[in-house]
Short mmCIF file of C-alpha atoms in Angstrom, two decimals:
data_model
loop_
_atom_site.label_atom_id
_atom_site.label_comp_id
_atom_site.label_asym_id
_atom_site.label_seq_id
_atom_site.Cartn_x
_atom_site.Cartn_y
_atom_site.Cartn_z
CA MET A 132 201.86 100.11 155.62
CA SER A 133 200.14 102.36 153.08
CA SER A 134 199.83 101.33 149.43
CA ASP A 135 202.54 103.70 148.25
CA GLU A 136 204.89 102.54 151.01
CA ALA A 137 204.27 98.93 149.98
CA LEU A 138 204.96 99.85 146.38
CA PHE A 139 208.27 101.46 147.18
CA ALA A 140 209.38 99.09 149.94
CA SER A 141 211.08 96.90 147.36
CA ILE A 142 213.29 99.71 146.08
CA GLU A 143 215.60 99.27 149.04
CA PRO A 144 218.78 97.43 148.05
CA SER A 145 219.04 93.61 148.13
CA GLU A 146 217.49 92.65 151.51
CA ALA A 147 214.10 94.27 150.95
CA ALA A 148 213.98 93.21 147.33
CA SER A 149 214.83 89.60 148.10
CA ALA A 150 212.11 89.50 150.74
CA LYS A 151 209.43 90.12 148.08
CA PRO A 152 207.57 87.17 146.56
CA ALA A 153 209.12 85.88 143.35
CA GLU A 154 206.21 87.14 141.25
CA ALA A 155 206.50 90.70 142.57
CA GLU A 156 208.06 93.25 140.25
CA PRO A 157 209.93 95.70 142.50
CA LEU A 158 211.26 99.07 141.49
CA ALA A 159 215.00 99.44 141.22
CA ASP A 160 216.97 102.60 141.79
CA ALA A 161 217.46 104.98 138.89
CA SER A 162 221.25 104.51 138.93
CA ALA A 163 221.09 100.76 138.33
CA GLU A 164 222.42 99.31 135.08
CA ALA A 165 219.65 98.53 132.59
CA PRO A 166 219.75 94.70 132.85
CA GLN A 167 219.26 94.86 136.64
CA ARG A 168 216.56 97.54 136.65
CA VAL A 169 212.99 96.36 137.20
CA ARG A 170 210.47 99.13 136.72
CA PRO A 171 206.94 99.72 138.04
CA THR A 172 204.13 98.09 136.04
CA PRO A 173 200.91 100.10 136.47
CA HIS A 174 199.66 99.23 132.98
CA LYS A 175 200.26 95.51 133.41
CA SER A 176 198.32 95.68 136.68
CA LYS A 177 195.35 97.21 134.85
CA LEU A 178 195.35 94.46 132.24
CA VAL A 179 195.47 91.75 134.89
CA GLU A 180 192.65 93.44 136.82
CA LEU A 181 190.60 93.71 133.64
CA LEU A 182 190.95 90.00 132.96
CA LYS A 183 189.56 89.33 136.45
CA ASN A 184 186.74 91.86 136.11
CA PRO A 185 183.39 90.02 136.28
CA LYS A 186 181.80 92.66 134.04
CA LEU A 187 184.21 91.97 131.18
CA PRO A 188 182.19 90.50 128.28
CA GLU A 189 183.19 86.95 127.52
CA ASP A 190 183.82 87.85 123.88
CA ASP A 191 186.49 90.33 125.00
CA ARG A 192 188.39 87.94 127.21
CA PHE A 193 190.52 86.48 124.43
CA ALA A 194 191.41 89.99 123.18
CA VAL A 195 192.61 90.94 126.67
CA GLU A 196 194.76 87.80 126.83
CA GLU A 197 196.26 88.72 123.45
CA SER A 198 196.97 92.24 124.75
CA ILE A 199 198.84 90.78 127.71
CA GLU A 200 201.04 88.84 125.28
CA ARG A 201 201.64 91.99 123.22
CA TYR A 202 202.46 93.79 126.47
CA LYS A 203 205.16 91.23 127.23
CA SER A 204 206.65 91.75 123.77
CA TRP A 205 206.59 95.54 124.22
CA ILE A 206 208.47 95.32 127.51
CA GLY A 207 210.91 92.78 126.12
CA ASP A 208 211.61 94.91 123.07
CA MET A 209 212.26 98.03 125.17
CA ALA A 210 214.56 96.08 127.47
CA SER A 211 216.61 94.79 124.53
CA ILE A 212 217.30 98.20 122.93
CA ASP A 213 221.04 98.65 122.45
CA ALA A 214 221.30 102.43 122.14
CA THR A 215 222.08 105.51 124.18
CA GLY A 216 221.01 109.12 124.44
CA ASN A 217 218.43 110.51 122.03
CA GLU A 218 218.45 107.37 119.90
CA LEU A 219 217.40 105.28 122.90
CA VAL A 220 214.54 107.71 123.59
CA ARG A 221 213.45 107.60 119.94
CA GLN A 222 213.30 103.80 119.91
CA LEU A 223 211.38 103.74 123.20
CA VAL A 224 208.83 106.16 121.74
CA ASP A 225 208.47 104.14 118.52
CA LEU A 226 207.86 100.90 120.41
CA THR A 227 205.38 102.58 122.72
CA ASN A 228 203.46 104.06 119.80
CA ASP A 229 203.17 100.62 118.20
CA TYR A 230 201.97 99.03 121.41
CA LYS A 231 199.57 101.85 122.27
CA LYS A 232 197.99 101.62 118.82
CA SER A 233 197.37 97.91 119.33
CA VAL A 234 195.61 98.56 122.66
CA GLU A 235 193.52 101.44 121.35
CA LEU A 236 192.60 99.72 118.11
CA ASP A 237 192.77 95.93 118.44
CA LEU A 238 191.57 95.69 122.02
CA ILE A 239 189.23 98.63 122.59
CA TRP A 240 188.02 99.85 119.19
CA ASP A 241 187.51 96.47 117.52
CA SER A 242 185.52 95.00 120.41
CA GLY A 243 182.04 93.94 119.38
CA GLU A 244 180.81 95.13 122.78
CA ASP A 245 180.69 98.66 124.20
CA PHE A 246 182.09 97.87 127.66
CA LEU A 247 185.79 98.54 126.99
CA PHE A 248 185.18 101.68 124.92
CA ARG A 249 182.80 103.27 127.40
CA GLN A 250 184.71 102.28 130.53
CA ARG A 251 188.25 102.90 129.24
CA GLY A 252 188.68 105.97 131.46
CA GLN A 253 187.65 104.16 134.63
CA LEU A 254 189.54 100.98 133.77
CA LYS A 255 192.68 102.96 132.78
CA ILE A 256 193.45 100.40 130.11
CA ASP A 257 195.21 102.67 127.64
CA ASN A 258 196.05 105.78 129.68
CA SER A 259 198.18 103.75 132.12
CA ILE A 260 200.58 103.01 129.24
CA ILE A 261 202.17 106.46 129.60
CA GLU A 262 202.61 105.93 133.35
CA GLU A 263 204.51 102.72 132.65
CA PHE A 264 206.51 104.27 129.82
CA LEU A 265 207.93 107.30 131.66
CA PRO A 266 210.25 105.39 134.07
CA TRP A 267 212.01 103.92 131.01
CA LEU A 268 213.39 107.40 130.33
CA ILE A 269 215.09 107.35 133.74
CA ASP A 270 218.20 105.59 132.58
CA PRO A 271 221.90 106.54 132.91
CA ARG A 272 222.18 105.90 129.16
CA VAL A 273 219.77 108.81 128.66
CA ILE A 274 220.74 110.93 131.67
CA PRO A 275 224.36 110.06 132.59
CA ALA A 276 224.20 112.00 135.89
CA LEU A 277 221.78 109.39 137.25
CA ALA A 278 224.66 106.96 137.74
CA ASP A 279 225.76 108.95 140.80
CA GLN A 280 222.31 109.70 142.24
CA ASP A 281 220.36 108.08 145.05
CA LEU A 282 217.01 108.46 143.29
CA PHE A 283 214.03 106.25 142.57
CA ALA A 284 211.62 106.53 139.66
CA GLY A 285 207.95 105.66 139.55
CA PRO A 286 204.53 106.47 140.98
CA ALA A 287 204.51 107.50 144.63
CA GLY A 288 202.59 109.15 147.41
CA ALA A 289 204.76 112.27 147.48
CA PHE A 290 205.26 114.09 150.78
CA ALA A 291 203.16 117.27 150.91
CA ALA A 292 203.03 118.23 154.61
CA ALA A 293 203.61 117.09 158.17
CA TYR A 294 201.36 118.02 161.09
CA PHE A 295 200.66 117.04 164.68
CA SER A 296 197.26 115.80 165.84
CA SER A 297 198.08 115.89 169.57
CA SER A 298 196.41 118.32 171.96
CA LEU A 299 197.11 119.87 175.37
CA THR A 300 194.93 117.25 177.04
CA ALA A 301 196.64 114.33 175.28
CA PRO A 302 199.35 112.36 177.09
CA ALA A 303 202.73 114.11 177.01
CA SER A 304 204.19 111.03 175.34
CA ASP A 305 201.80 111.25 172.38
CA ILE A 306 203.11 113.75 169.83
CA SER A 307 201.02 112.15 167.03
CA MET A 308 202.94 113.22 163.94
CA GLU A 309 200.94 112.74 160.75
CA VAL A 310 201.89 113.14 157.09
CA ARG A 311 199.84 114.27 154.11
CA LYS A 312 200.75 112.82 150.72
CA LYS A 313 199.83 113.49 147.10
CA ASP A 314 199.63 110.48 144.80
CA GLN A 315 201.61 111.18 141.63
CA ASP A 316 201.75 109.13 138.43
CA PHE A 317 205.48 109.70 138.07
CA THR A 318 208.18 110.92 140.43
CA LEU A 319 211.91 111.10 140.84
CA SER A 320 212.12 110.70 144.59
CA ARG A 321 214.39 110.32 147.56
CA ARG A 322 213.38 108.55 150.73
CA ALA A 323 213.47 110.63 153.92
CA TYR A 324 213.05 109.51 157.51
CA LEU A 325 211.15 111.64 160.01
CA LYS A 326 211.15 111.37 163.79
CA ALA A 327 209.37 113.58 166.32
CA SER A 328 209.06 113.50 170.10
CA PHE A 329 208.58 115.75 173.11
CA LYS A 330 211.77 114.15 174.47
CA SER A 331 215.21 115.02 173.10
CA ASP A 332 216.41 111.42 173.34
CA PHE A 333 213.45 110.12 171.26
CA PRO A 334 212.34 107.31 173.62
CA ALA A 335 210.75 104.39 171.82
CA GLY A 336 207.36 104.66 173.52
CA ALA A 337 207.00 108.41 173.00
CA THR A 338 208.23 108.97 169.46
CA SER A 339 206.51 109.14 166.11
CA SER A 340 208.63 107.79 163.26
CA MET A 341 207.92 107.35 159.59
CA ASP A 342 209.52 107.42 156.18
CA VAL A 343 208.29 109.51 153.26
CA TRP A 344 209.08 110.08 149.61
CA LEU A 345 210.34 113.55 148.72
CA ALA A 346 209.46 114.14 145.07
CA TYR A 347 212.06 116.33 143.36
CA VAL A 348 210.28 115.75 140.07
CA ALA A 349 206.57 114.99 139.91
CA ALA A 350 204.30 114.53 136.92
CA GLU A 351 200.60 113.92 136.60
CA CYS A 352 199.53 112.02 133.47
CA LYS A 353 196.19 112.75 131.82
CA THR A 354 194.61 111.35 128.68
CA ASN A 355 192.47 114.41 127.95
CA LEU A 356 193.44 117.55 129.83
CA ASP A 357 190.51 119.82 130.64
CA LYS A 358 190.27 122.98 132.73
CA THR A 359 189.18 121.17 135.91
CA MET A 360 192.19 118.86 135.75
CA PHE A 361 194.46 121.84 135.15
CA GLN A 362 193.12 123.59 138.25
CA GLU A 363 193.55 120.44 140.35
CA ALA A 364 197.13 120.10 139.15
CA SER A 365 197.77 123.75 140.01
CA ALA A 366 196.75 123.08 143.63
CA THR A 367 198.79 119.88 143.83
CA SER A 368 201.91 121.49 142.38
CA HIS A 369 201.69 124.25 144.98
CA ASP A 370 201.44 121.75 147.85
CA LEU A 371 204.42 119.74 146.62
CA LYS A 372 206.58 122.82 146.11
CA VAL A 373 205.79 124.12 149.58
CA ALA A 374 207.07 120.78 150.89
CA VAL A 375 210.08 120.65 148.55
CA PRO A 376 210.77 124.12 147.08
CA ALA A 377 213.39 122.76 144.69
CA ALA A 378 210.88 120.36 143.12
CA ARG A 379 209.71 120.49 139.51
CA TYR A 380 206.13 119.72 138.54
CA TYR A 381 204.94 118.72 135.06
CA LEU A 382 201.48 118.08 133.70
CA ILE A 383 201.66 115.53 130.88
CA CYS A 384 198.64 114.82 128.70
CA GLU A 385 197.99 112.97 125.49
CA TYR A 386 195.32 115.31 124.16
CA LEU A 387 194.42 118.90 125.01
CA ASP A 388 190.72 119.38 125.78
CA MET A 389 190.75 123.04 126.83
CA THR A 390 191.87 126.47 125.74
CA PRO A 391 195.54 126.80 126.74
CA ILE A 392 196.10 128.67 130.00
CA SER A 393 199.39 130.25 130.99
CA THR A 394 201.22 128.38 133.75
CA ALA A 395 202.89 131.62 134.89
CA GLY A 396 200.48 132.10 137.78
CA THR A 397 200.80 128.49 138.94
CA ASP A 398 203.50 126.20 140.31
CA ILE A 399 203.29 123.97 137.22
CA ASP A 400 206.62 124.15 135.42
CA GLU A 401 205.24 123.07 132.07
CA VAL A 402 202.32 121.35 130.38
CA LEU A 403 203.45 118.77 127.83
CA ILE A 404 201.01 117.63 125.12
CA LEU A 405 202.15 114.30 123.75
CA ARG A 406 199.72 113.84 120.85
CA GLY A 407 197.54 116.81 119.93
CA LYS A 408 194.00 118.13 120.30
CA ARG A 409 191.16 115.94 121.45
CA LEU A 410 188.45 114.97 118.98
CA GLY A 411 185.31 117.10 119.15
CA SER A 412 182.32 115.86 121.17
CA ASN A 413 180.21 115.35 118.03
CA LYS A 414 182.81 113.00 116.61
CA ARG A 415 183.20 111.11 119.88
CA LYS A 416 179.42 110.66 120.03
CA ALA A 417 179.49 109.02 116.60
CA TYR A 418 181.95 106.45 117.94
CA SER A 419 179.80 105.41 120.90
CA SER A 420 178.39 102.21 119.37
CA ALA A 421 180.25 99.12 118.19
CA ALA A 422 178.42 99.23 114.84
CA ASN A 423 179.56 102.80 114.18
CA ARG A 424 183.10 102.03 115.27
CA LYS A 425 183.25 99.19 112.77
CA ARG A 426 181.93 101.45 110.00
CA LEU A 427 184.24 104.36 110.86
CA ARG A 428 187.35 102.30 111.66
CA SER A 429 189.52 103.67 108.83
CA GLU A 430 188.67 107.23 109.90
CA TYR A 431 189.81 106.52 113.44
CA VAL A 432 192.97 104.77 112.23
CA ASP A 433 193.86 107.90 110.24
CA TYR A 434 193.34 110.01 113.37
CA ILE A 435 195.55 107.99 115.72
CA GLU A 436 198.25 107.56 113.07
CA ALA A 437 198.25 111.33 112.56
CA ASN A 438 198.57 111.86 116.32
CA PRO A 439 201.22 109.52 117.75
CA ILE A 440 203.19 110.20 120.90
CA ARG A 441 205.59 112.85 119.63
CA TYR A 442 209.27 112.15 120.05
CA ASP A 443 210.17 115.84 120.30
CA VAL A 444 207.82 116.37 123.26
CA VAL A 445 209.16 113.30 125.09
CA GLN A 446 212.68 114.50 124.36
CA ARG A 447 211.79 117.91 125.79
CA PHE A 448 210.74 116.23 129.04
CA GLY A 449 214.01 114.31 129.06
CA ASP A 450 215.93 117.55 128.51
CA HIS A 451 214.13 119.11 131.48
CA LEU A 452 215.28 116.19 133.63
CA LYS A 453 218.86 116.48 132.38
CA SER A 454 218.94 120.19 133.18
CA LEU A 455 218.12 119.50 136.83
CA PHE A 456 221.46 117.77 137.26
CA GLU A 457 223.36 120.53 135.48
CA ALA A 458 222.21 123.28 137.85
CA LYS A 459 224.72 123.94 140.64
CA ASP A 460 224.99 126.39 143.50
CA PRO A 461 226.74 129.53 142.25
CA ASN A 462 230.40 130.06 143.06
CA GLU A 463 230.95 133.27 145.05
CA GLU A 464 233.96 134.37 143.00
CA ASP A 465 232.10 133.83 139.72
CA VAL A 466 229.07 135.70 141.00
CA VAL A 467 231.12 138.72 142.08
CA THR A 468 232.91 138.79 138.71
CA LYS A 469 229.69 138.55 136.69
CA GLY A 470 227.71 140.86 138.97
CA TYR A 471 224.60 138.65 139.23
CA PHE A 472 223.33 135.24 140.25
#
């Protein structure tokens, strides 16, 4: 079983979920009531991995343990929100901003060592927060239509193509169906089951079977979006939309690190910038040492406080998701009356 299949195996109702170890945190379907919904935890996984990392300076170990406790409070506070609609989204954003600031400042910036600051991109300490936050928007209290949908939210290896690796000289029983997937930080997916055989009755010994995740919404999350990342996302969005033409693809970044490029010539539906423009390279260079970070702390605090995750941008993403459930196939009588569709 591939990693993405293992991740999503627990989304299946009751039996599969109950078969998981008690410590596992399975995904629940997007239509589930809030108290029963258990979401994916990519950020928590990164914190736990960091604590086990042999390269982590001993002086940083206590700070990581404190961050794990703050993480638990963040999740608990989001789970206890008693609100609906836009107000629920606003409170989720506020809590996430508070938690993100603590990770960026208390854990990474205030470290007396340079390991966490220099390796933050590879370790995905802070940029995995957005990946964990997005599934919290997938809630019937925010998008009422979800209550009637068979959808699952979270990171997935989204189906991109199917192909056959068999040849004329291969045994007639070996059709060898293969699937190509694209790992996505966030998806709204449905599970599909594929079966292929050279025999119409699909005999057990001569049939290829597998299940895949069809991503009807996919989003790639970036901390600093540059031109190379944009081009990679353009290629990925095309692949996913060839596989599922009705899909929507979003590129979500915290900071923009490029000159804006029109998405009109791509299959990206929209680029969403959560925070603002990335600091210039000369300023980032000044922050490279622990001594300078200590001296320039107030300057950095002003910067991150001036550039929080913006509620209006998150709400725009939520509105995009809502609109997907409002679109319906046109009625023939209405189309004839209006003269277009």
